[in-house]
Amino acid sequence: MSPRRPRNPLRLAGRRSVSSLVALKLVFVVVVSCLIPIPVVYLTTRSEWNGRLQQHAEEMVESLARSLELPLWEIDEEGRRSVVRAYVESGAAARVRVWDTDGTLLEDWGDSRRPDLVVRRRTVRHEGIEVGTVEVGVSPRFMVSAGRRILWSNVLVMLVVALSIAGGAFLLVGRHIRRPLEALGQALDRLAEGDYDFDPGDRMPWEFRNVIERFRRMARRIREREAALAEVNRRLEHEVEERVRAEERYRALFENAVEGMFVSTPDGRYLAVNPALAELYGYDSPEELRGSVRDIRTDVCVFPEQRDEFLALLERHDVVRNFEMKARRRDGKRLDLLVSARAGRGPDGRIETIQGFVLDVTQQRVMEAQVLHAQKMEAVGTLAGGVAHDFNNLLQAVLGYAELLLEARPDDPGLVRGLEGIRRAALRGRSLTDQLLAFSRRAPEEAGVGDRKPLDLNRAIRSVFDLLRRTLPRMIQVDLDLEEPLWKVRADPVQVEQVLMNLALNAKDAMPDGGTLTVRTRNVRLGAQADPDDPPELPPGRYVRVSLSDTGHGMPAHVLEHIFEPFFTTKEVGQGTGLGLSSVYGIVKGHGGTVTCESTAGKGTTFHVFLPAGGEPLRPEAGPGPGPGAPSPAGAGTVLLVDDEESVREVCREVLGRAGYGVIAVPDGETALEVYREQGDRLDLVILDLNMPGMGGERCLEELLRLDPSVRVIVATGYLDAGSPEDLCGARAVEVLRKPYRSADLLRAVQRALEDPPPSRSPA
């Protein structure tokens, strides 16, 4: 309910109306105008009264002097005193003193303490003779009383006039000011209510009508301005809402970003950080990070000079992208970070803030190092495979000549013993190259394919360590922590035992004073999502992990980088070949797995072997070859021998020639193709080395098959780089000989190839 309007709109609570103020001010002006002349009149009258007072004093002293002339002449003391008393008592004089001619004070009447007396003195003479002196003091009181009476009469007159004027002013103001103002107030109320078309009428003074018209125009302009302001305000509210929403979006982006974001100062203080950065540095909240880090250079950076370099780049370019630096977490763990930032400069051109984000690439760098190490091991494996091939060629010549001499001089015991030693040494050398080829993952798989079968690693581990417990020193304790049930793997049991034996003996050498060797097996699943703990080179799937941990002296980082390299060893000369761990690496890689190592100097070492679970059955291996004393088969036919090693050609020509075969030996594939084109109708068999200069054995085999799809080919190689033995035997070659091979193995392979019907192949 709206409040009731007051009867007088011009009179508000606690305030006077305009008419009252005008009337009061008019009365005040009239009264002041009437009172101003009063002091003027008073001052003028007072000056006149002072003159009259002086004149009165002169008259009084002259009159008293005449009255005392005879008494002083006749020395009439009684008459003198009566005259003086009469003047004083009548009030004509306030004080009278009389002296004789000698200056003796004769009379002293009146109040001598009043300082306001007007005093006059005269000499009294009688007939020209001085008879005394008289002094009269006249009081101004009677003059003051008269002035006051005049002043108050004037004041009363003025007040009457002022009141009369005030009454008239109230009447005039009420008629000619208050009523028009009330009408003006009512008109303004109607304007305020939006009634801009009303007519105030002719009775209202034209000045007020002019005011109302101006108010009407002002109100319309105000309404127009209000409408414009309302539109501007609406737009501003919309912009503010948009900015608030945008700020909320950016705030949410900042707070919820998975990468670290920050705003800092050049002197190393964080102004704002998001939760991801706090979590990256090991803090519970952004506030805790800002409160704990006082200087990024010393509290976060592992190498402070990197912070200096970062600031220098930012100063020069304003933007820095992917700056790599080492940082330190709250718990001391080191991080590899990529920092990208932009400089915020002030009006003076100096950098005031740094805004950027931080990307954690620690695990990426670890994985890159692992991949780099795997690539290096692959390169070392390739080198090892090449060395093994050349070494096998040398062993082939040594073994072949030794067996030829054994056949030529079987009746010389001393020579036979020496040749048998040479043959055994060559076979041991072949074992050494087998380890090199296993490391390089180029070992001929026919040696173990038949033995790859579903294998229970727990059973294999128990079997191996039952044997090792009798051979390991008693101060080494072996603990088995085997998961049951454990997934089976398809593996060669002999090679798995070799892996376990090598790792166990390596752990024994690391604990010369005793310790604990712990063997664990676990079923693990490697997911499609990258996990920092997963070996990066393995595809997702099911694996069995075998872990061997020792409490030995461990290995420093620079040794850990090279442990799987062939011939690398930390043992003294004569105590190790440096092929144990490299052969482990090659065997595990050949089974589709991998092996990793964790070690810290003084805290022990742990090897993790990952083997894929399950798998398809493999083709059984052919039975073992004949022993060294088995009779060599005899035969007939012409053999084309292709090998780049002259010693191998000479040995094979001699062996085959003694067995009754004709031999054409050539050093490379190009020559072999020329010979086959010219004499192919008289050639019964081709013995082909795969690794040769020029076109190589693989290309030569393809060209031979293109010339004659029914050609019989025996592949002789130290390693198979382009395919498995089954591929070569089933598709392109009838036999595969693994260097170094014995003479009997060569002859039996030739006999089997010639006895079998020629293969029917379509041209490649």
XYZ file of C-alpha atoms in Angstrom, residues 65-755:
691
model
C 31.172 80.257 41.389
C 28.661 83.134 41.414
C 26.811 81.616 44.370
C 30.045 81.319 46.430
C 31.431 84.792 45.579
C 30.065 86.539 48.700
C 30.472 83.669 51.164
C 34.102 83.361 50.194
C 34.620 87.140 50.325
C 32.906 87.517 53.626
C 34.364 84.226 54.861
C 30.885 82.953 55.620
C 31.525 79.352 56.344
C 27.907 78.523 57.080
C 26.617 80.128 53.930
C 29.368 78.432 51.870
C 28.490 75.018 53.190
C 24.746 75.477 52.626
C 25.333 76.457 48.972
C 27.571 73.475 48.350
C 25.177 71.057 50.085
C 22.266 72.382 48.049
C 24.064 71.701 44.740
C 25.093 68.206 45.742
C 21.819 67.121 47.268
C 19.787 68.477 44.363
C 21.726 66.252 42.005
C 22.863 69.116 39.904
C 26.455 68.194 40.791
C 27.815 64.836 41.808
C 30.874 66.344 43.515
C 31.884 69.803 44.703
C 35.208 71.006 46.104
C 36.143 74.535 47.258
C 39.636 76.014 47.976
C 40.675 79.419 49.400
C 43.281 81.602 47.813
C 45.985 79.811 49.743
C 44.958 76.469 48.247
C 43.390 75.188 51.425
C 40.515 72.759 50.748
C 37.522 74.222 52.378
C 34.696 71.976 51.141
C 34.631 68.470 49.577
C 31.155 67.088 48.906
C 30.012 64.054 46.827
C 31.489 60.686 45.683
C 35.216 61.006 45.003
C 35.571 57.384 43.661
C 33.504 57.747 40.510
C 35.765 57.919 37.462
C 33.024 58.968 34.962
C 32.460 62.525 36.322
C 32.810 65.498 34.056
C 34.906 67.928 36.141
C 35.184 71.724 35.656
C 37.190 74.192 37.813
C 36.804 78.026 38.080
C 38.468 80.808 39.991
C 36.009 82.828 42.154
C 36.523 86.659 42.047
C 34.826 89.428 43.868
C 35.079 92.837 42.276
C 38.106 91.643 40.456
C 39.774 90.179 43.486
C 40.367 86.418 43.704
C 38.674 84.951 46.712
C 38.980 81.181 46.039
C 38.590 78.239 43.606
C 35.609 75.947 43.032
C 35.450 72.525 41.242
C 32.246 70.803 40.092
C 31.892 67.158 38.954
C 28.768 66.442 36.899
C 27.539 62.786 36.514
C 26.382 61.547 33.059
C 23.723 59.271 34.578
C 20.822 61.404 33.917
C 21.871 61.795 30.324
C 22.174 57.994 29.930
C 18.750 57.433 31.405
C 17.251 59.885 28.982
C 19.033 58.196 26.046
C 17.771 54.803 27.085
C 14.230 56.004 27.228
C 14.565 57.422 23.728
C 16.235 54.194 22.455
C 13.571 51.844 23.807
C 10.814 53.984 22.420
C 12.454 53.716 18.987
C 12.842 49.942 19.362
C 9.181 49.532 20.216
C 8.181 51.562 17.226
C 10.402 49.445 14.971
C 9.040 46.186 16.344
C 5.498 47.276 15.716
C 6.422 48.206 12.166
C 8.267 44.875 11.660
C 5.375 42.815 12.960
C 2.984 44.641 10.728
C 5.218 44.020 7.721
C 5.637 40.315 8.704
C 1.919 39.787 8.902
C 1.487 41.344 5.506
C 4.379 39.235 4.152
C 2.774 36.001 5.385
C -0.458 36.955 3.725
C 1.259 37.905 0.480
C 3.496 34.765 0.465
C 0.571 32.475 1.205
C -1.405 33.947 -1.668
C 1.240 34.529 -4.310
C 3.945 31.886 -3.486
C 2.626 28.980 -1.406
C -0.445 28.247 -3.500
C 1.411 28.414 -6.843
C 4.144 26.183 -5.391
C 1.525 23.655 -4.284
C 0.092 23.710 -7.788
C 3.621 23.317 -9.176
C 4.189 20.318 -6.895
C 0.962 18.687 -8.057
C 1.974 19.308 -11.671
C 5.392 17.726 -11.062
C 3.672 14.723 -9.462
C 1.667 14.231 -12.618
C 4.856 14.530 -14.670
C 6.492 11.945 -12.449
C 3.517 9.638 -13.061
C 4.059 9.988 -16.815
C 1.254 12.443 -17.652
C 3.138 14.713 -20.045
C 0.059 16.190 -21.817
C -1.851 17.843 -18.961
C -2.569 21.625 -19.065
C -1.597 23.560 -15.899
C -4.109 26.355 -16.747
C -3.844 30.110 -17.110
C -4.223 30.852 -13.405
C -0.718 29.576 -12.722
C 1.975 32.248 -13.191
C 3.780 32.062 -16.478
C 7.100 31.474 -14.724
C 5.715 28.279 -13.150
C 4.165 27.222 -16.440
C 7.589 27.709 -18.032
C 9.171 25.589 -15.266
C 6.580 22.848 -15.805
C 7.232 22.859 -19.555
C 10.946 22.580 -18.968
C 10.357 19.762 -16.512
C 8.162 18.062 -19.123
C 10.975 18.233 -21.707
C 13.507 17.129 -19.121
C 11.310 14.174 -18.097
C 10.941 13.090 -21.714
C 14.689 13.279 -22.225
C 15.215 11.386 -18.998
C 12.830 8.689 -20.209
C 14.709 8.490 -23.497
C 18.016 8.355 -21.664
C 16.613 5.738 -19.304
C 15.567 3.604 -22.262
C 19.009 4.010 -23.846
C 20.687 3.282 -20.529
C 18.476 0.242 -20.021
C 19.543 -1.075 -23.434
C 23.201 -0.378 -22.659
C 22.778 -1.982 -19.263
C 21.181 -5.042 -20.858
C 24.103 -5.337 -23.248
C 26.585 -4.876 -20.426
C 24.848 -7.538 -18.365
C 24.986 -9.897 -21.350
C 28.689 -9.152 -21.856
C 29.365 -9.627 -18.154
C 27.515 -12.948 -18.206
C 29.493 -14.035 -21.270
C 32.755 -12.995 -19.639
C 31.820 -14.788 -16.429
C 30.984 -17.929 -18.393
C 34.203 -17.599 -20.377
C 36.160 -17.106 -17.172
C 34.478 -20.163 -15.694
C 35.333 -22.153 -18.814
C 38.955 -21.032 -18.731
C 39.091 -21.628 -14.980
C 37.712 -25.136 -15.490
C 40.222 -25.690 -18.300
C 43.019 -24.493 -16.015
C 41.879 -26.520 -13.028
C 41.019 -29.729 -14.913
C 43.913 -29.806 -17.380
C 45.825 -33.078 -17.262
C 49.091 -31.247 -17.926
C 50.685 -28.842 -15.486
C 49.906 -25.143 -16.033
C 51.404 -22.178 -14.203
C 51.795 -18.415 -13.963
C 55.066 -17.318 -12.385
C 57.354 -14.321 -12.003
C 60.851 -14.027 -13.447
C 62.339 -14.204 -9.951
C 60.928 -17.716 -9.511
C 57.671 -17.341 -7.550
C 54.511 -19.173 -8.601
C 51.492 -16.860 -8.836
C 49.062 -19.581 -9.925
C 49.352 -23.323 -10.552
C 46.776 -25.961 -11.398
C 46.250 -29.232 -9.500
C 48.002 -31.256 -12.220
C 51.261 -29.359 -11.676
C 50.963 -29.719 -7.900
C 50.434 -33.465 -8.295
C 53.362 -33.691 -10.730
C 55.685 -32.106 -8.158
C 54.296 -34.268 -5.341
C 52.193 -31.683 -3.475
C 48.663 -32.155 -2.182
C 47.288 -28.849 -3.444
C 48.272 -25.824 -5.564
C 48.305 -23.686 -2.422
C 50.858 -25.977 -0.806
C 53.048 -25.813 -3.914
C 52.921 -22.009 -4.027
C 53.716 -21.786 -0.334
C 56.605 -24.264 -0.462
C 58.412 -23.141 -3.618
C 60.079 -19.800 -3.023
C 62.466 -19.938 -5.988
C 61.896 -22.243 -8.966
C 65.580 -22.064 -9.832
C 66.751 -23.668 -6.590
C 63.656 -25.483 -5.279
C 62.523 -27.184 -8.510
C 65.334 -27.205 -11.074
C 67.953 -29.927 -10.694
C 70.353 -27.840 -12.761
C 69.827 -24.106 -11.999
C 71.678 -23.128 -15.170
C 68.772 -24.588 -17.166
C 66.460 -22.023 -15.547
C 68.897 -19.250 -16.529
C 68.970 -20.503 -20.122
C 65.148 -20.696 -20.173
C 64.812 -17.078 -18.977
C 67.401 -15.900 -21.513
C 65.478 -17.540 -24.367
C 62.221 -16.047 -23.079
C 63.797 -12.587 -22.907
C 64.974 -12.836 -26.527
C 61.986 -14.513 -28.181
C 59.003 -13.955 -25.804
C 57.926 -17.557 -26.541
C 59.744 -20.778 -25.649
C 58.457 -24.148 -26.853
C 59.406 -27.620 -25.595
C 62.351 -26.522 -23.474
C 63.707 -29.679 -21.853
C 64.820 -29.494 -18.261
C 65.400 -31.690 -15.253
C 63.129 -31.060 -12.250
C 62.959 -32.371 -8.708
C 59.789 -33.649 -7.044
C 58.987 -33.046 -3.405
C 60.185 -36.577 -2.575
C 63.478 -36.031 -4.423
C 62.584 -38.046 -7.533
C 63.859 -36.504 -10.743
C 61.597 -35.649 -13.671
C 62.219 -34.985 -17.359
C 60.012 -32.054 -18.349
C 59.159 -30.127 -21.502
C 58.277 -26.515 -20.646
C 56.496 -24.179 -23.069
C 55.823 -20.613 -21.968
C 55.054 -17.064 -23.092
C 56.322 -13.846 -21.507
C 53.898 -11.207 -20.227
C 55.510 -7.773 -20.406
C 54.567 -4.588 -18.567
C 54.341 -1.010 -19.897
C 58.101 -0.588 -19.447
C 58.826 -3.635 -21.618
C 60.092 -5.808 -18.782
C 58.839 -9.344 -18.219
C 56.313 -9.283 -15.382
C 54.749 -12.743 -15.653
C 55.478 -16.067 -17.329
C 52.500 -18.188 -18.434
C 53.078 -21.726 -19.591
C 52.521 -25.432 -19.196
C 54.684 -28.402 -18.256
C 54.681 -31.817 -19.952
C 56.112 -34.806 -18.067
C 58.188 -36.914 -20.477
C 60.031 -38.950 -17.854
C 58.497 -42.267 -18.895
C 58.849 -41.346 -22.543
C 62.576 -40.763 -22.050
C 62.856 -44.089 -20.216
C 61.056 -45.860 -23.043
C 63.197 -44.057 -25.626
C 66.295 -45.227 -23.786
C 64.933 -48.771 -23.754
C 64.119 -48.636 -27.467
C 67.546 -47.156 -28.194
C 69.125 -49.919 -26.172
C 67.066 -52.521 -28.046
C 68.153 -51.000 -31.360
C 71.744 -51.057 -30.224
C 71.379 -54.681 -29.195
C 69.851 -55.406 -32.606
C 72.849 -53.795 -34.293
C 75.245 -55.725 -32.057
C 73.292 -58.872 -32.876
C 73.664 -58.210 -36.592
C 77.399 -57.776 -36.110
C 77.546 -60.945 -34.025
C 75.682 -62.854 -36.726
C 78.156 -61.710 -39.356
C 81.117 -62.632 -37.165
C 79.542 -66.036 -36.498
C 79.107 -66.632 -40.238
C 82.755 -65.909 -41.003
C 83.850 -67.951 -38.003
C 81.689 -70.859 -39.142
C 83.367 -70.780 -42.543
C 86.753 -71.019 -40.833
C 85.531 -73.810 -38.589
C 84.120 -75.585 -41.649
C 87.564 -75.615 -43.254
C 89.278 -76.745 -40.029
C 86.710 -79.483 -39.382
C 86.738 -80.667 -43.011
C 90.516 -80.908 -43.279
C 90.705 -82.660 -39.902
C 88.185 -85.299 -41.007
C 89.989 -85.738 -44.347
C 93.238 -86.373 -42.525
C 91.491 -88.808 -40.181
C 90.272 -90.791 -43.167
C 93.694 -90.652 -44.836
C 95.798 -91.719 -41.812
C 93.648 -93.839 -39.527
C 96.664 -96.069 -38.652
C 98.728 -93.311 -36.972
C 97.547 -93.131 -33.333
C 99.434 -89.941 -32.543
C 98.103 -88.176 -35.583
C 94.586 -89.462 -34.919
C 94.651 -88.079 -31.356
C 95.749 -84.683 -32.627
C 93.166 -84.624 -35.370
C 90.436 -85.678 -32.940
C 91.463 -82.757 -30.729
C 91.219 -80.428 -33.707
C 87.778 -81.820 -34.555
C 86.539 -81.417 -30.964
C 87.893 -77.865 -30.830
C 86.039 -77.069 -34.048
C 82.818 -78.475 -32.606
C 83.333 -76.403 -29.445
C 83.870 -73.401 -31.666
C 80.543 -74.207 -33.315
C 78.940 -74.122 -29.849
C 80.429 -70.675 -29.358
C 78.981 -69.448 -32.654
C 75.637 -70.987 -31.655
C 75.604 -68.667 -28.659
C 76.453 -65.700 -30.860
C 73.705 -66.634 -33.287
C 71.251 -67.140 -30.450
C 72.025 -63.634 -29.263
C 71.535 -62.237 -32.752
C 68.275 -64.236 -33.125
C 69.714 -65.827 -36.262
C 70.354 -69.292 -34.851
C 69.146 -72.078 -37.134
C 65.830 -73.012 -35.636
C 65.917 -76.598 -36.690
C 68.074 -77.272 -33.641
C 65.246 -76.409 -31.284
C 62.015 -76.331 -33.199
C 61.227 -79.917 -32.498
C 61.740 -79.302 -28.786
C 59.394 -76.337 -28.549
C 56.359 -77.645 -26.814
C 53.955 -76.566 -24.097
C 56.183 -76.136 -21.063
C 55.417 -75.654 -17.378
C 58.053 -73.152 -16.284
C 57.460 -73.899 -12.599
C 58.414 -77.543 -13.202
C 61.442 -76.514 -15.265
C 62.570 -74.104 -12.517
C 62.225 -76.734 -9.797
C 64.203 -79.194 -11.918
C 67.018 -76.735 -12.599
C 67.302 -75.549 -9.021
C 67.208 -79.082 -7.626
C 70.441 -79.530 -9.561
C 71.802 -76.075 -8.659
C 71.281 -76.571 -4.919
C 73.929 -79.306 -5.090
C 76.348 -77.074 -7.001
C 75.758 -73.590 -5.558
C 77.740 -72.611 -2.424
C 75.924 -73.394 0.806
C 76.006 -69.754 1.912
C 73.625 -68.903 -0.954
C 69.980 -69.495 -0.071
C 67.539 -70.208 -2.893
C 63.891 -69.149 -2.400
C 61.209 -70.124 -4.897
C 58.059 -68.003 -5.125
C 56.086 -69.695 -7.899
C 52.540 -68.724 -8.858
C 50.042 -71.533 -9.246
C 48.456 -72.194 -11.657
C 50.963 -70.779 -14.130
C 50.211 -70.363 -17.819
C 52.200 -72.648 -20.079
C 54.612 -71.390 -22.714
C 55.773 -72.980 -25.942
C 59.511 -73.191 -25.544
C 62.543 -75.411 -25.942
C 63.163 -76.975 -22.501
C 66.913 -77.222 -23.133
C 67.197 -73.558 -24.051
C 64.992 -72.557 -21.105
C 67.285 -74.556 -18.805
C 70.265 -72.797 -20.396
C 68.652 -69.412 -19.674
C 67.926 -70.342 -16.048
C 71.407 -71.810 -15.542
C 73.139 -68.742 -16.989
C 71.095 -66.317 -14.864
C 71.568 -68.428 -11.704
C 75.331 -68.719 -12.218
C 75.515 -64.992 -12.911
C 73.736 -64.394 -9.565
C 76.156 -66.781 -7.833
C 79.133 -64.795 -9.127
C 77.504 -61.590 -7.811
C 77.330 -63.041 -4.250
C 80.852 -64.294 -3.415
C 80.154 -63.914 0.311
C 76.708 -65.504 0.165
C 73.212 -64.141 0.006
C 69.719 -64.968 -1.208
C 68.612 -65.892 -4.713
C 64.844 -65.499 -5.160
C 63.008 -66.892 -8.183
C 59.446 -65.705 -8.849
C 56.946 -66.574 -11.565
C 53.858 -64.534 -12.380
C 51.106 -64.475 -14.975
C 50.997 -60.959 -16.491
C 48.874 -59.243 -19.115
C 50.390 -56.458 -21.183
C 47.631 -54.089 -22.235
C 47.134 -51.976 -25.310
C 47.647 -48.876 -23.159
C 51.306 -48.107 -22.577
C 52.451 -48.834 -19.033
C 55.810 -47.512 -17.814
C 56.561 -50.910 -16.223
C 55.820 -52.892 -19.407
C 58.621 -53.671 -21.857
C 57.938 -51.333 -24.784
C 59.022 -53.818 -27.462
C 56.433 -56.483 -26.552
C 52.946 -56.445 -28.118
C 49.865 -56.672 -25.857
C 48.948 -60.150 -24.712
C 49.460 -62.823 -22.063
C 52.989 -63.460 -20.788
C 54.723 -65.460 -18.087
C 57.302 -63.431 -16.184
C 60.230 -65.175 -14.504
C 62.184 -62.936 -12.107
C 65.557 -63.862 -10.572
C 66.683 -61.515 -7.788
C 69.966 -61.667 -5.901
C 71.297 -59.705 -2.940
C 74.744 -59.301 -4.439
C 76.870 -56.260 -5.088
C 74.707 -55.029 -7.990
C 75.856 -53.100 -11.025
C 76.362 -49.395 -11.698
C 74.466 -47.725 -14.520
C 77.385 -47.679 -16.966
C 77.759 -51.473 -16.636
C 74.007 -52.083 -16.846
C 73.930 -50.525 -20.321
C 76.234 -53.212 -21.788
C 75.377 -56.466 -19.979
C 73.633 -58.068 -22.972
C 76.414 -57.273 -25.416
C 78.462 -60.295 -26.534
C 81.970 -60.638 -25.063
C 81.197 -57.930 -22.474
C 82.186 -59.121 -19.016
C 83.300 -57.628 -15.722
C 85.051 -60.826 -14.667
C 88.761 -61.335 -14.739
C 90.516 -62.739 -17.776
C 89.893 -66.472 -18.109
C 86.832 -66.489 -15.828
C 84.159 -65.702 -18.399
C 83.508 -65.455 -22.124
C 80.979 -62.594 -21.968
C 78.441 -64.692 -23.882
C 76.248 -65.938 -21.023
C 73.827 -62.999 -20.828
C 74.010 -62.339 -24.571
C 72.913 -65.938 -25.236
C 70.094 -65.487 -22.702
C 69.029 -62.379 -24.589
C 69.121 -64.174 -27.936
C 67.231 -67.267 -26.728
C 64.467 -65.228 -25.103
C 64.163 -62.973 -28.163
C 64.003 -66.067 -30.352
C 61.025 -67.264 -28.307
C 59.180 -63.997 -28.938
C 59.906 -62.577 -25.480
C 62.342 -60.160 -23.903
C 64.588 -59.853 -20.878
C 65.123 -56.753 -18.729
C 67.413 -55.983 -15.819
C 67.123 -53.772 -12.740
C 70.194 -53.208 -10.617
C 71.615 -50.742 -8.128
C 75.194 -50.805 -6.943
C 75.320 -52.354 -3.481
C 71.634 -53.427 -3.483
C 71.487 -56.443 -5.800
C 70.148 -57.258 -9.255
C 66.855 -58.529 -10.685
C 66.408 -60.075 -14.145
C 62.876 -60.257 -15.611
C 62.274 -62.788 -18.395
C 59.005 -62.392 -20.346
C 57.828 -65.348 -22.456
C 54.534 -65.372 -24.392
C 51.955 -67.788 -23.019
C 50.452 -70.420 -25.364
C 51.340 -70.854 -29.055
C 50.962 -73.290 -31.947
C 52.813 -76.652 -32.047
C 56.007 -76.607 -34.054
C 57.270 -79.140 -36.629
C 59.284 -82.004 -35.112
C 62.992 -81.918 -35.611
C 64.755 -84.469 -37.754
C 66.692 -87.103 -35.922
C 70.337 -86.610 -34.965
C 72.978 -87.150 -37.611
C 75.394 -90.030 -37.651
C 78.367 -90.090 -35.362
C 81.914 -89.393 -36.478
C 82.638 -93.073 -37.061
C 79.663 -93.813 -39.358
C 80.587 -94.925 -42.892
C 80.328 -92.291 -45.583
C 77.846 -93.155 -48.323
C 79.169 -93.494 -51.869
C 77.415 -92.042 -54.891
C 77.653 -90.681 -58.386
C 76.623 -87.478 -60.044
C 77.798 -83.934 -60.670
C 77.485 -81.278 -57.993
C 77.726 -77.492 -58.493
C 79.343 -76.086 -55.316
C 78.792 -72.355 -54.758
C 80.711 -70.770 -51.831
C 82.735 -67.589 -51.525
C 85.284 -69.158 -49.102
C 88.046 -70.913 -51.059
C 88.957 -73.150 -48.117
C 85.352 -74.360 -47.847
C 85.277 -75.062 -51.600
C 88.522 -77.032 -51.419
C 87.388 -79.147 -48.462
C 83.954 -79.899 -49.978
C 85.513 -80.715 -53.396
C 87.880 -83.142 -51.709
C 85.153 -84.813 -49.624
C 82.735 -85.125 -52.537
C 85.460 -86.209 -54.940
C 86.569 -89.026 -52.656
C 82.922 -90.149 -52.459
C 82.764 -90.431 -56.266
C 80.950 -87.200 -57.142
C 81.989 -84.789 -59.810
C 82.370 -81.255 -58.469
C 82.271 -77.872 -60.194
C 83.205 -75.177 -57.613
C 82.491 -71.488 -58.215
C 82.960 -68.462 -55.835
C 79.733 -66.499 -56.373
C 76.152 -66.580 -57.579
C 76.747 -64.857 -60.907
C 79.275 -67.505 -61.975
C 76.967 -70.252 -60.748
C 74.152 -68.994 -62.989
C 76.450 -68.859 -66.007
C 77.658 -72.443 -65.364
C 74.098 -73.667 -64.887
C 72.948 -72.056 -68.128
C 75.816 -73.736 -70.005
C 75.931 -77.122 -68.227
C 72.600 -77.403 -66.465
C 71.693 -80.632 -68.286
C 74.642 -82.459 -66.692
C 74.295 -80.970 -63.197
C 72.459 -83.158 -60.662
C 72.696 -81.001 -57.521
C 73.600 -77.491 -56.365
C 75.163 -76.828 -52.939
C 74.614 -73.110 -52.308
C 75.969 -70.832 -49.581
C 73.441 -68.085 -48.738
C 75.759 -65.338 -47.513
C 78.000 -64.361 -50.413
C 79.143 -61.128 -51.992
C 77.491 -59.988 -55.167
C 73.939 -61.150 -55.769
C 73.972 -63.386 -52.674
C 72.724 -66.920 -52.213
C 69.074 -65.975 -51.765
C 68.913 -64.180 -55.103
C 70.927 -66.930 -56.781
C 68.468 -69.545 -55.497
C 65.551 -67.618 -56.979
C 67.306 -67.315 -60.365
C 68.154 -71.030 -60.392
C 64.524 -71.887 -59.728
C 63.496 -69.538 -62.515
C 65.920 -71.288 -64.933
C 64.964 -74.811 -63.813
C 62.032 -75.277 -61.421
C 63.116 -78.900 -60.848
C 66.654 -78.084 -59.753
C 67.849 -79.790 -56.536
C 69.465 -77.295 -54.126
C 71.122 -77.860 -50.756
C 71.491 -74.667 -48.745
C 74.623 -74.457 -46.596
C 74.801 -71.502 -44.211
C 76.056 -70.348 -40.872
C 72.757 -68.531 -40.192
C 69.432 -67.973 -41.869
C 68.643 -64.307 -42.323
C 65.741 -64.443 -44.743
C 63.640 -67.338 -43.594
C 63.317 -70.434 -41.463
C 64.709 -73.841 -42.523
C 61.155 -75.082 -43.102
C 60.563 -72.270 -45.600
C 63.720 -73.030 -47.529
C 63.254 -76.772 -47.424
C 59.544 -76.778 -48.233
C 59.529 -74.136 -50.958
C 62.956 -73.647 -52.465
C 65.654 -76.061 -51.116
C 65.611 -79.814 -50.589
C 68.088 -79.795 -47.677
C 69.629 -77.306 -45.268
C 73.146 -77.819 -43.893
C 74.271 -75.838 -40.899
C 77.918 -74.770 -40.899
C 80.225 -76.085 -39.683
C 79.003 -79.509 -40.757
C 80.831 -82.833 -40.703
C 81.854 -84.630 -43.888
C 79.421 -87.454 -43.194
C 76.588 -84.964 -42.777
C 77.447 -83.445 -46.157
C 77.568 -86.805 -47.935
C 74.309 -88.035 -46.406
C 72.553 -84.791 -47.334
C 73.809 -85.146 -50.937
C 72.711 -88.779 -51.066
C 69.204 -87.955 -49.763
C 68.836 -85.096 -52.230
C 69.847 -87.275 -55.201
C 67.740 -90.235 -54.146
